[in-house]
Short mmCIF file of C-alpha atoms and ligand atoms in Angstrom, two decimals:
data_model
loop_
_atom_site.label_atom_id
_atom_site.label_comp_id
_atom_site.label_asym_id
_atom_site.label_seq_id
_atom_site.Cartn_x
_atom_site.Cartn_y
_atom_site.Cartn_z
CA MET A 1 29.31 -24.96 0.54
CA LEU A 2 25.77 -24.27 -0.23
CA PRO A 3 22.84 -26.28 1.46
CA PHE A 4 20.84 -26.12 -1.97
CA LEU A 5 23.64 -27.86 -3.89
CA PHE A 6 23.18 -31.08 -1.23
CA PRO A 7 19.68 -30.83 0.04
CA HIS A 8 19.71 -34.62 0.87
CA LEU A 9 23.24 -34.73 2.44
CA TYR A 10 23.09 -31.66 4.74
CA SER A 11 20.17 -29.99 6.55
CA ALA A 12 20.50 -26.19 6.30
CA ALA A 13 20.71 -25.97 10.19
CA GLU A 14 23.84 -28.69 10.24
CA VAL A 15 25.68 -26.16 7.96
CA PHE A 16 25.00 -22.89 9.60
CA TYR A 17 24.84 -24.11 13.05
CA PRO A 18 27.39 -26.83 13.74
CA VAL A 19 27.09 -26.17 17.37
CA PRO A 20 23.74 -25.27 18.73
CA PHE A 21 24.72 -21.39 19.22
CA TRP A 22 22.48 -20.84 22.37
CA THR A 23 24.87 -23.03 24.20
CA SER A 24 27.84 -21.03 23.04
CA ASN A 25 27.49 -18.13 25.34
CA MET A 26 26.54 -20.05 28.25
CA LYS A 27 28.61 -21.69 30.99
CA SER A 28 28.02 -25.32 31.38
CA ASP A 29 26.47 -25.50 34.82
CA GLU A 30 24.70 -22.45 34.05
CA GLY A 31 22.75 -24.52 31.08
CA LYS A 32 21.55 -27.24 33.57
CA SER A 33 19.36 -25.73 35.95
CA ALA A 34 18.81 -22.24 33.90
CA GLY A 35 15.83 -24.05 31.62
CA PHE A 36 14.15 -26.04 34.02
CA ALA A 37 10.82 -24.41 34.95
CA PRO A 38 10.75 -23.31 38.79
CA GLU A 39 7.88 -24.77 41.09
CA MET A 40 5.38 -21.70 40.21
CA GLY A 41 5.68 -18.67 38.18
CA ASP A 42 7.22 -17.85 34.81
CA MET A 43 10.97 -18.03 33.48
CA ASN A 44 12.94 -15.47 35.81
CA ALA A 45 13.80 -12.37 34.41
CA ALA A 46 17.85 -12.74 33.92
CA GLU A 47 17.19 -16.06 31.84
CA PHE A 48 14.49 -14.28 30.05
CA ARG A 49 16.79 -11.59 28.84
CA ARG A 50 19.49 -14.08 28.24
CA PHE A 51 17.38 -16.31 26.03
CA GLY A 52 15.53 -13.57 24.55
CA SER A 53 19.04 -12.19 23.40
CA ASP A 54 19.78 -15.53 21.92
CA VAL A 55 16.79 -15.63 20.16
CA ILE A 56 17.03 -12.25 18.36
CA ASN A 57 20.74 -13.26 17.41
CA TRP A 58 19.30 -16.37 15.87
CA VAL A 59 16.55 -14.87 14.00
CA SER A 60 18.79 -11.92 12.89
CA ASN A 61 21.25 -14.87 11.66
CA TYR A 62 18.15 -16.61 10.09
CA LEU A 63 16.90 -13.81 8.19
CA GLU A 64 20.36 -12.72 6.88
CA HIS A 65 20.98 -16.12 5.39
CA VAL A 66 17.53 -17.74 4.72
CA GLY A 67 18.29 -17.11 0.88
CA GLU A 68 20.89 -19.84 1.22
CA ARG A 69 18.40 -22.66 2.47
CA PRO A 70 16.26 -24.60 0.37
CA VAL A 71 13.04 -22.68 -0.15
CA LEU A 72 10.76 -25.58 -0.21
CA SER A 73 11.38 -27.84 2.69
CA GLN A 74 13.12 -31.01 1.81
CA ILE A 75 11.40 -33.23 4.42
CA LYS A 76 9.09 -36.04 3.75
CA PRO A 77 5.37 -36.07 4.95
CA GLY A 78 5.38 -37.43 8.47
CA GLU A 79 9.14 -37.02 9.31
CA LEU A 80 9.00 -34.52 11.65
CA ILE A 81 6.25 -36.35 13.60
CA SER A 82 8.64 -39.17 13.65
CA GLU A 83 11.31 -37.32 15.10
CA LEU A 84 9.40 -35.87 18.12
CA PRO A 85 8.64 -37.99 21.14
CA CYS A 86 4.79 -39.09 21.21
CA THR A 87 4.31 -38.02 24.92
CA PRO A 88 4.70 -34.55 26.46
CA PRO A 89 7.48 -34.12 28.94
CA ALA A 90 6.38 -34.94 32.66
CA THR A 91 8.77 -32.33 33.85
CA GLY A 92 10.21 -28.87 32.43
CA GLU A 93 13.10 -29.28 29.85
CA ALA A 94 16.12 -26.74 29.73
CA MET A 95 14.98 -23.89 27.28
CA GLU A 96 18.66 -24.58 25.23
CA THR A 97 17.29 -27.87 24.43
CA ILE A 98 14.20 -26.46 23.09
CA LEU A 99 15.62 -24.04 21.46
CA ALA A 100 18.10 -26.28 19.63
CA ASP A 101 15.44 -28.24 18.52
CA VAL A 102 13.90 -25.20 16.94
CA ASP A 103 17.25 -24.96 15.14
CA ARG A 104 17.58 -28.60 14.36
CA LEU A 105 14.34 -29.96 13.78
CA ILE A 106 11.73 -27.32 13.07
CA THR A 107 13.65 -25.15 10.73
CA PRO A 108 14.67 -27.69 8.17
CA ALA A 109 10.88 -28.64 8.13
CA LEU A 110 9.96 -25.05 7.17
CA THR A 111 9.11 -23.79 3.58
CA HIS A 112 10.87 -20.35 3.96
CA TRP A 113 8.28 -17.80 3.21
CA ASN A 114 10.67 -15.28 3.90
CA HIS A 115 13.38 -16.54 1.08
CA PRO A 116 14.10 -14.25 -1.49
CA SER A 117 13.15 -16.49 -4.19
CA PHE A 118 10.08 -17.56 -2.81
CA PHE A 119 7.99 -16.79 -6.21
CA ALA A 120 4.70 -18.96 -5.45
CA TYR A 121 1.30 -18.36 -4.91
CA PHE A 122 1.76 -14.49 -3.71
CA ALA A 123 5.21 -14.16 -2.63
CA THR A 124 4.90 -12.10 0.93
CA SER A 125 7.41 -11.47 3.77
CA SER A 126 7.77 -10.16 7.35
CA SER A 127 9.96 -7.24 8.02
CA ALA A 128 12.06 -6.08 11.19
CA PRO A 129 9.63 -3.49 12.46
CA GLY A 130 6.74 -6.15 11.94
CA ILE A 131 8.59 -8.64 13.89
CA PHE A 132 9.29 -6.57 16.52
CA GLY A 133 5.54 -5.65 16.81
CA GLU A 134 4.49 -9.16 17.13
CA LEU A 135 7.08 -9.49 19.88
CA PHE A 136 5.52 -6.69 21.79
CA SER A 137 1.75 -8.04 20.95
CA ALA A 138 2.75 -11.60 22.48
CA ALA A 139 4.37 -9.61 25.75
CA PHE A 140 1.19 -7.60 26.32
CA ASP A 141 -1.03 -10.33 25.15
CA VAL A 142 -4.09 -8.22 25.23
CA LYS A 143 -7.52 -9.28 24.27
CA ALA A 144 -8.98 -6.01 22.41
CA MET A 145 -12.69 -7.30 22.85
CA LEU A 146 -13.63 -4.03 24.50
CA TRP A 147 -12.24 -0.73 24.28
CA ARG A 148 -11.33 -1.00 28.22
CA THR A 149 -9.62 -4.29 27.92
CA SER A 150 -7.08 -2.75 25.58
CA PRO A 151 -7.70 1.04 24.72
CA ALA A 152 -4.21 1.21 22.85
CA SER A 153 -5.31 -1.69 20.58
CA SER A 154 -8.68 -0.40 20.01
CA GLU A 155 -7.28 3.36 19.16
CA LEU A 156 -4.06 2.46 17.33
CA GLU A 157 -5.98 0.15 14.95
CA GLN A 158 -8.21 3.28 14.25
CA VAL A 159 -5.00 5.49 13.58
CA ALA A 160 -3.29 2.85 11.74
CA LEU A 161 -6.03 2.11 9.51
CA ASP A 162 -6.85 5.41 8.89
CA TRP A 163 -3.30 6.16 7.68
CA LEU A 164 -3.07 3.06 5.32
CA ARG A 165 -6.75 4.23 3.84
CA GLN A 166 -5.00 7.77 3.21
CA MET A 167 -1.74 6.11 1.58
CA MET A 168 -4.25 3.91 -0.61
CA GLY A 169 -6.34 7.14 -1.67
CA LEU A 170 -9.53 5.67 -0.27
CA ASP A 171 -12.23 8.26 0.81
CA ALA A 172 -12.73 8.94 4.55
CA GLY A 173 -16.26 7.73 4.34
CA LEU A 174 -14.70 4.39 5.20
CA GLY A 175 -14.01 3.00 8.56
CA GLY A 176 -11.84 -0.08 9.17
CA ILE A 177 -11.36 -3.00 11.11
CA ILE A 178 -8.66 -5.71 11.41
CA TYR A 179 -9.46 -9.50 11.26
CA ASP A 180 -6.89 -12.06 10.70
CA THR A 181 -7.45 -13.23 6.85
CA ALA A 182 -9.08 -11.68 3.80
CA SER A 183 -11.26 -14.83 3.95
CA VAL A 184 -12.59 -13.78 7.00
CA SER A 185 -12.82 -10.07 6.08
CA SER A 186 -14.96 -10.84 3.05
CA MET A 187 -17.01 -13.06 5.07
CA HIS A 188 -17.91 -10.34 7.35
CA ALA A 189 -18.47 -7.90 4.38
CA ILE A 190 -20.78 -10.45 2.93
CA ALA A 191 -22.64 -10.73 6.15
CA ALA A 192 -23.18 -7.02 6.57
CA ALA A 193 -24.50 -6.99 2.94
CA ARG A 194 -27.27 -9.51 3.98
CA GLU A 195 -27.95 -7.70 7.14
CA GLY A 196 -28.47 -4.42 5.10
CA LEU A 197 -31.31 -6.30 3.24
CA ASP A 198 -33.45 -5.96 6.84
CA LEU A 199 -34.91 -9.48 5.92
CA GLN A 200 -34.89 -10.18 9.87
CA ILE A 201 -31.98 -13.01 9.10
CA ARG A 202 -30.27 -11.80 12.34
CA GLU A 203 -33.32 -12.85 14.59
CA ASP A 204 -35.03 -15.53 12.60
CA GLY A 205 -32.03 -16.98 10.39
CA MET A 206 -32.74 -18.41 6.95
CA SER A 207 -33.83 -22.01 7.40
CA GLY A 208 -37.42 -22.96 7.34
CA ARG A 209 -38.72 -19.51 5.90
CA PRO A 210 -40.61 -19.86 2.95
CA ASP A 211 -41.03 -15.89 2.91
CA LEU A 212 -37.41 -15.55 1.86
CA PRO A 213 -36.37 -15.63 -1.85
CA LEU A 214 -33.12 -17.03 -2.89
CA LEU A 215 -30.22 -14.49 -2.22
CA ARG A 216 -27.49 -14.19 -4.84
CA LEU A 217 -23.90 -13.18 -4.61
CA TYR A 218 -22.12 -12.35 -8.00
CA VAL A 219 -18.41 -12.93 -8.67
CA SER A 220 -16.33 -13.39 -11.58
CA GLU A 221 -15.01 -16.70 -12.54
CA GLN A 222 -11.73 -15.69 -11.46
CA ALA A 223 -13.02 -14.66 -8.09
CA HIS A 224 -11.09 -16.11 -4.95
CA SER A 225 -12.40 -19.51 -3.41
CA SER A 226 -12.83 -17.55 0.03
CA ILE A 227 -16.15 -15.91 -1.09
CA GLU A 228 -17.52 -18.92 -2.00
CA LYS A 229 -16.80 -20.35 1.41
CA ALA A 230 -18.13 -17.21 3.06
CA ALA A 231 -21.48 -18.32 1.22
CA LEU A 232 -21.01 -21.73 2.76
CA THR A 233 -20.35 -20.22 6.11
CA LEU A 234 -23.08 -17.92 6.08
CA GLY A 235 -25.71 -20.56 5.21
CA LEU A 236 -26.45 -18.89 1.83
CA GLY A 237 -24.95 -21.92 0.12
CA GLN A 238 -23.31 -22.36 -3.09
CA ARG A 239 -26.47 -22.11 -5.09
CA SER A 240 -26.60 -18.51 -4.08
CA VAL A 241 -22.93 -17.69 -5.86
CA ARG A 242 -23.30 -17.00 -9.60
CA GLN A 243 -20.22 -16.99 -11.32
CA ILE A 244 -19.72 -14.34 -13.93
CA PRO A 245 -17.54 -15.16 -17.22
CA VAL A 246 -14.53 -12.95 -17.80
CA ASP A 247 -13.08 -11.41 -20.98
CA ALA A 248 -9.84 -12.27 -22.69
CA GLU A 249 -7.76 -10.43 -20.00
CA PHE A 250 -9.81 -12.41 -17.13
CA ARG A 251 -11.67 -9.43 -16.32
CA MET A 252 -15.33 -9.75 -15.31
CA ASP A 253 -17.41 -9.10 -18.21
CA THR A 254 -19.95 -6.24 -16.86
CA SER A 255 -22.46 -6.81 -19.89
CA LEU A 256 -22.90 -10.35 -18.54
CA LEU A 257 -23.12 -9.13 -14.89
CA ALA A 258 -26.14 -6.99 -15.83
CA GLN A 259 -27.79 -9.44 -17.82
CA ALA A 260 -27.47 -12.46 -15.08
CA ILE A 261 -28.80 -9.55 -12.31
CA ASP A 262 -32.03 -8.76 -14.64
CA GLU A 263 -32.63 -12.74 -15.09
CA ASP A 264 -32.37 -13.12 -11.69
CA LYS A 265 -34.68 -10.49 -10.89
CA ARG A 266 -37.29 -11.69 -13.17
CA ALA A 267 -37.38 -15.17 -11.63
CA GLY A 268 -37.82 -13.71 -8.25
CA VAL A 269 -34.09 -14.16 -7.06
CA LEU A 270 -32.77 -11.07 -4.92
CA PRO A 271 -29.59 -9.75 -5.97
CA PHE A 272 -27.81 -8.73 -2.86
CA CYS A 273 -24.12 -8.45 -3.09
CA VAL A 274 -21.52 -8.32 -6.04
CA VAL A 275 -17.77 -8.93 -5.28
CA ALA A 276 -15.18 -7.36 -7.62
CA THR A 277 -11.53 -8.36 -7.54
CA VAL A 278 -8.74 -6.15 -8.02
CA GLY A 279 -5.63 -8.27 -8.59
CA THR A 280 -7.34 -11.96 -8.78
CA THR A 281 -5.33 -14.72 -7.37
CA SER A 282 -4.58 -16.66 -10.85
CA THR A 283 -3.52 -13.74 -13.12
CA SER A 284 -3.81 -10.43 -11.09
CA SER A 285 -6.52 -9.17 -13.49
CA ILE A 286 -8.50 -5.92 -12.55
CA ASP A 287 -12.52 -6.19 -12.67
CA PRO A 288 -13.62 -2.99 -14.04
CA LEU A 289 -14.89 -1.23 -11.04
CA PRO A 290 -16.40 1.72 -12.18
CA ALA A 291 -18.90 0.03 -14.36
CA ILE A 292 -19.47 -2.86 -11.78
CA ALA A 293 -20.22 0.28 -9.18
CA ASP A 294 -22.61 1.60 -11.82
CA ILE A 295 -24.70 -1.61 -12.05
CA CYS A 296 -24.81 -2.21 -8.18
CA ALA A 297 -25.99 1.55 -7.59
CA GLU A 298 -28.75 1.00 -10.27
CA HIS A 299 -29.98 -1.78 -8.51
CA LYS A 300 -29.05 -1.07 -5.05
CA ILE A 301 -26.80 -4.02 -4.29
CA TRP A 302 -23.68 -4.05 -1.77
CA LEU A 303 -20.26 -3.76 -3.63
CA HIS A 304 -17.67 -5.44 -2.02
CA VAL A 305 -14.12 -5.11 -3.38
CA ASP A 306 -11.57 -7.70 -2.87
CA ALA A 307 -8.19 -6.42 -3.31
CA ALA A 308 -6.42 -8.77 -0.78
CA TYR A 309 -3.24 -8.60 -2.59
CA ALA A 310 -3.17 -5.84 -4.92
CA GLY A 311 -4.55 -3.25 -2.68
CA SER A 312 -1.29 -2.35 -1.59
CA ALA A 313 0.08 -1.47 -4.87
CA ALA A 314 -2.56 1.74 -4.61
CA ILE A 315 -0.35 3.40 -2.23
CA LEU A 316 1.90 4.20 -5.32
CA PRO A 317 0.40 7.44 -6.86
CA GLU A 318 0.65 5.92 -10.24
CA MET A 319 -1.32 2.87 -9.46
CA ARG A 320 -4.20 4.64 -7.66
CA TYR A 321 -6.16 4.20 -10.57
CA ILE A 322 -6.53 0.59 -9.80
CA LEU A 323 -9.19 1.71 -6.91
CA ALA A 324 -11.22 3.93 -9.02
CA GLY A 325 -14.90 3.31 -8.43
CA ALA A 326 -13.75 2.38 -4.73
CA GLU A 327 -15.26 5.57 -3.57
CA ARG A 328 -18.73 4.04 -4.39
CA ALA A 329 -18.22 0.57 -2.75
CA ASP A 330 -19.60 -0.66 0.42
CA SER A 331 -16.56 -2.62 1.77
CA LEU A 332 -12.95 -3.58 0.42
CA VAL A 333 -10.57 -5.91 1.84
CA THR A 334 -6.78 -5.41 1.46
CA ASN A 335 -3.98 -7.81 3.31
CA PRO A 336 -1.07 -5.73 4.50
CA HIS A 337 0.07 -9.33 5.27
CA LYS A 338 0.43 -9.91 1.64
CA TRP A 339 2.38 -7.17 0.20
CA LEU A 340 3.09 -4.69 2.96
CA PHE A 341 5.87 -6.68 4.68
CA THR A 342 3.54 -7.33 7.75
CA PRO A 343 4.08 -10.64 9.32
CA PHE A 344 0.98 -12.95 9.10
CA ASP A 345 -1.86 -12.25 9.91
CA LEU A 346 -3.33 -8.86 9.26
CA SER A 347 -6.25 -8.25 6.99
CA VAL A 348 -8.02 -4.92 6.82
CA LEU A 349 -11.83 -4.70 6.12
CA TYR A 350 -12.97 -1.04 5.20
CA CYS A 351 -16.39 -0.79 5.37
CA ARG A 352 -18.65 2.42 4.44
CA ARG A 353 -21.48 1.09 6.93
CA MET A 354 -19.83 0.16 9.94
CA ASP A 355 -23.39 0.61 11.53
CA VAL A 356 -24.63 -2.22 9.56
CA LEU A 357 -21.66 -4.38 10.17
CA ARG A 358 -22.28 -3.65 13.89
CA ARG A 359 -25.83 -4.43 13.52
CA ALA A 360 -24.93 -8.19 12.02
CA PHE A 361 -22.50 -8.94 14.91
CA SER A 362 -23.12 -7.01 18.11
CA LEU A 363 -24.29 -9.08 20.92
CA VAL A 364 -23.44 -7.80 24.40
CA PRO A 365 -24.08 -10.10 27.60
CA GLU A 366 -24.37 -8.14 30.87
CA TYR A 367 -20.59 -9.05 31.81
CA LEU A 368 -19.28 -7.42 28.87
CA LYS A 369 -21.17 -4.01 29.36
CA THR A 370 -19.34 -1.00 30.47
CA SER A 371 -20.13 2.57 31.26
CA GLU A 372 -17.86 3.95 28.14
CA ASP A 373 -19.95 1.93 25.77
CA GLU A 374 -21.83 4.96 24.28
CA THR A 375 -18.48 6.72 23.35
CA VAL A 376 -16.05 4.12 22.44
CA ARG A 377 -15.67 1.57 19.83
CA ASN A 378 -15.82 -2.18 21.07
CA GLY A 379 -13.98 -4.68 18.55
CA MET A 380 -16.37 -7.46 19.59
CA ASP A 381 -19.23 -5.74 18.19
CA TYR A 382 -17.90 -5.89 14.77
CA GLY A 383 -17.44 -9.47 14.39
CA ILE A 384 -17.74 -13.15 15.62
CA GLN A 385 -14.58 -13.11 17.69
CA LEU A 386 -14.56 -11.55 21.13
CA GLY A 387 -11.05 -11.39 21.90
CA ARG A 388 -8.61 -9.91 19.33
CA ARG A 389 -5.13 -9.91 18.90
CA PHE A 390 -3.28 -6.48 19.04
CA ARG A 391 -2.21 -6.80 15.30
CA ALA A 392 -2.35 -2.95 14.54
CA LEU A 393 0.79 -2.40 16.46
CA LYS A 394 3.06 -4.09 13.73
CA LEU A 395 1.05 -2.52 11.00
CA TRP A 396 1.87 1.11 12.75
CA MET A 397 5.24 0.15 13.31
CA ILE A 398 5.97 -0.70 9.94
CA ILE A 399 4.24 2.40 8.32
CA ARG A 400 6.74 4.46 10.46
CA TYR A 401 9.66 2.79 9.94
CA PHE A 402 9.45 2.64 6.29
CA GLY A 403 7.17 5.60 5.58
CA HIS A 404 4.93 5.94 2.95
CA GLU A 405 7.46 6.51 0.29
CA GLY A 406 9.76 3.62 1.65
CA LEU A 407 6.91 1.05 1.23
CA ALA A 408 5.85 2.85 -2.04
CA ALA A 409 9.29 2.39 -3.49
CA ARG A 410 9.44 -1.41 -2.56
CA ILE A 411 6.36 -2.37 -4.07
CA ARG A 412 7.41 -0.43 -7.31
CA GLU A 413 10.71 -2.23 -7.43
CA HIS A 414 8.66 -5.37 -7.61
CA CYS A 415 6.53 -4.11 -10.10
CA ARG A 416 9.90 -3.26 -12.06
CA LEU A 417 11.31 -6.70 -11.53
CA ALA A 418 7.96 -8.23 -12.85
CA GLN A 419 7.96 -6.35 -16.08
CA SER A 420 11.53 -7.22 -16.79
CA PHE A 421 10.91 -10.85 -16.26
CA ALA A 422 7.69 -10.28 -18.23
CA ARG A 423 9.93 -8.67 -21.08
CA TRP A 424 12.54 -11.70 -21.16
CA VAL A 425 9.76 -14.12 -21.66
CA LYS A 426 7.96 -12.17 -24.30
CA GLU A 427 11.63 -11.85 -26.17
CA SER A 428 12.22 -15.36 -26.11
CA PRO A 429 10.98 -17.86 -28.76
CA ASP A 430 10.83 -20.59 -26.16
CA TRP A 431 8.33 -18.99 -23.95
CA GLU A 432 5.29 -17.19 -23.97
CA LEU A 433 3.18 -14.72 -21.50
CA LEU A 434 -0.19 -15.86 -20.77
CA ALA A 435 -1.58 -12.87 -18.99
CA PRO A 436 -1.12 -9.39 -18.77
CA VAL A 437 1.22 -8.19 -16.01
CA PRO A 438 -0.49 -5.20 -14.16
CA PHE A 439 1.42 -5.82 -10.89
CA SER A 440 4.34 -8.22 -9.79
CA LEU A 441 2.79 -11.49 -11.30
CA VAL A 442 3.88 -13.30 -14.31
CA CYS A 443 1.73 -15.86 -15.89
CA PHE A 444 3.84 -17.70 -18.56
CA ARG A 445 4.78 -21.10 -19.77
CA ALA A 446 7.68 -22.88 -21.77
CA CYS A 447 6.34 -23.35 -25.58
CA PRO A 448 9.56 -24.52 -27.42
CA ASN A 449 9.25 -25.38 -31.07
CA VAL A 450 8.57 -29.44 -30.88
CA ARG A 451 7.07 -31.39 -33.40
CA GLU A 452 3.98 -33.38 -32.63
CA ASP A 453 1.26 -34.91 -34.88
CA SER A 454 -1.66 -33.21 -33.84
CA GLU A 455 -2.48 -29.76 -32.01
CA GLU A 456 -4.07 -31.81 -29.16
CA ALA A 457 -0.69 -33.86 -28.60
CA TYR A 458 1.54 -30.65 -28.61
CA ALA A 459 -0.68 -29.27 -26.07
CA THR A 460 -0.68 -32.02 -23.78
CA ARG A 461 3.20 -32.32 -24.36
CA LEU A 462 3.48 -28.32 -23.28
CA ASP A 463 1.43 -29.21 -20.26
CA LEU A 464 3.49 -32.08 -19.24
CA LEU A 465 6.67 -29.96 -20.01
CA ASN A 466 5.79 -27.02 -17.86
CA GLU A 467 4.56 -29.24 -15.03
CA LYS A 468 7.85 -30.93 -15.04
CA ILE A 469 9.66 -27.96 -15.23
CA MET A 470 7.91 -26.61 -12.18
CA ASN A 471 8.50 -29.84 -10.26
CA ASN A 472 12.31 -29.83 -11.11
CA VAL A 473 13.12 -26.15 -10.30
CA ASN A 474 10.79 -26.54 -7.14
CA ALA A 475 12.70 -29.68 -5.91
CA ASN A 476 15.94 -28.18 -6.68
CA GLY A 477 15.32 -25.77 -3.53
CA GLU A 478 16.81 -22.82 -5.18
CA MET A 479 13.41 -21.14 -6.04
CA PHE A 480 9.72 -21.90 -5.71
CA LEU A 481 7.10 -21.13 -7.95
CA SER A 482 3.58 -22.21 -8.38
CA HIS A 483 0.92 -22.78 -11.34
CA THR A 484 -2.49 -22.31 -12.21
CA ARG A 485 -4.78 -23.15 -15.38
CA LEU A 486 -5.67 -20.38 -17.76
CA HIS A 487 -7.93 -21.44 -20.75
CA ASP A 488 -7.22 -24.88 -19.93
CA VAL A 489 -3.60 -24.36 -20.36
CA PHE A 490 -1.18 -25.26 -17.57
CA THR A 491 0.39 -21.83 -16.36
CA LEU A 492 3.48 -21.01 -14.47
CA ARG A 493 3.06 -18.22 -11.87
CA LEU A 494 6.12 -16.06 -10.91
CA ALA A 495 4.98 -13.71 -8.17
CA ILE A 496 7.39 -10.97 -6.70
CA GLY A 497 6.41 -9.84 -3.57
CA ASN A 498 9.22 -10.38 -1.21
CA ILE A 499 11.08 -7.81 0.81
CA ARG A 500 14.32 -9.36 0.26
CA THR A 501 14.05 -10.40 -3.53
CA THR A 502 16.56 -8.58 -5.83
CA GLU A 503 17.03 -8.31 -9.36
CA ALA A 504 19.97 -10.82 -8.88
CA HIS A 505 17.16 -13.47 -7.52
CA VAL A 506 14.62 -12.94 -10.69
CA ARG A 507 17.60 -13.16 -13.04
CA ARG A 508 18.54 -16.59 -11.38
CA ALA A 509 15.13 -18.02 -11.55
CA TRP A 510 15.11 -16.94 -15.13
CA GLU A 511 18.27 -19.08 -15.85
CA LEU A 512 17.16 -21.89 -14.08
CA LEU A 513 13.72 -22.29 -15.79
CA ASN A 514 15.89 -21.79 -18.99
CA GLU A 515 18.30 -24.53 -17.93
CA GLU A 516 15.50 -27.06 -17.06
CA MET A 517 13.50 -26.24 -20.12
CA ALA A 518 16.41 -26.99 -22.40
CA ARG A 519 17.19 -30.26 -20.64
CA LEU A 520 13.65 -31.38 -20.68
CA SER A 521 12.68 -30.55 -24.27
C1 LIG B 1 -4.96 -14.30 -0.84
C2 LIG B 1 -6.28 -13.81 -1.38
C3 LIG B 1 -7.30 -14.12 -0.79
C4 LIG B 1 -7.48 -14.88 0.66
O1 LIG B 1 -6.33 -14.47 1.80
P1 LIG B 1 -6.56 -14.93 3.16
O2 LIG B 1 -5.92 -13.44 3.79
O3 LIG B 1 -5.24 -16.15 3.05
O4 LIG B 1 -7.48 -15.55 3.46
C5 LIG B 1 -8.74 -13.69 -0.99
N1 LIG B 1 -8.69 -12.76 -2.09
C6 LIG B 1 -7.72 -12.87 -3.00
C7 LIG B 1 -7.89 -11.82 -4.20
C8 LIG B 1 -6.50 -13.17 -2.70
O5 LIG B 1 -5.40 -13.01 -3.42
#
């Protein structure tokens, strides 16, 4: 009996674990005292070992069977809150009770990103070596603010990022630094771009300064919202962001970019940064990097490349072309937590001018000065965070476990599956593709031949139909996909990026979509 057939009758947890399995290998008197926190100190080593092995077994079971659970959580808003006590426990509870609640209450309230039929947004997944890396990181619990507070983290970060740089075919002129997300990476890149202007903004800020012109940042209409958020955060404001229109394939129109820069310069505005996107969020389109790099070089503008999702594809020799022009970029962000099987979070900022990034953020109080400051890299100098997680460990373990070729093979397979899906769409009279498929994202919609009085009525009807198809297949729990709007048309997005996704899952998705379309139209 599969849980997705009766999502409202059975929670997945009950189906898989009729008896909370933590208790299964435990004698009953052991269970009582074992989990209660002692007067002082942490859980004892024997208990840690026992519960630790239970947790690993549970996680292993979870990952093996995650595909049988409903992808999208079936709970209603507020349902989990209503199941949990309003006040904290005054005394410690047994660990087995806590773990049983993870199984019974928390897991059904999850949307399962590791589910092989998770096709929404950009599908991502963790992998076993990455999960182990997270476990070690939690155990070490270092704060990599200074080299000396975690030499391993500081040095492994440089090694892992240099490996990744080589795998992506990026030049050795780039230094790298890990942040939590692409949003934060891009914010730091834009701050560095601004610092590079030498306008004393670090010292004097921007407010109350009649000597400052309006600073301008250029992105395409398809750029990620994180760029505009960075402008908000840095006090540049939305007015400083100029959106450049895209061509029919959703790529930045570079003649309009050049025109906008000229226009701004004539009006006394100071162009300081262009963000080009390789793999936009709606359609995975690729801005023409070489032409944009030419324009940036001509006007001495910082070029930041947002390759948060698609950057990972550059580790395929046949896909390296997507980053052609990056050798002239000042910075580039890519997210191993998106398409390199790395547990969230791990975003990488490569930067050609690490000294400028450092100048934008370095601020060292007396109590953080060390004797080796001149010879080492202190992570805290390159961003707003003081303490930094030991994230490099999981990336280093993943690269070692799968190898460059192993990682490339998996990404190549995702692209192949997306091409197959795109072909089924193209070959069906009832469906159509709405954007090119350069990576593993397919934008499409149902367009069955239905009669309507006007073109407008037909367009509205298709929008409603596609939205309904999406909502229905998502509610069923067997798969999960998301949408966007392209040329004002409701567009379904099927993104393939999960390490457990196989051709069978993609075929089943196509079948479910067709069943739903036939039922509704
Ligand atoms: C996903 C994505 C982002 C944001 O990623 P976070 O790491 O969640 O901040 C930014 N840009 C692009 C192109 C993306 O696809």
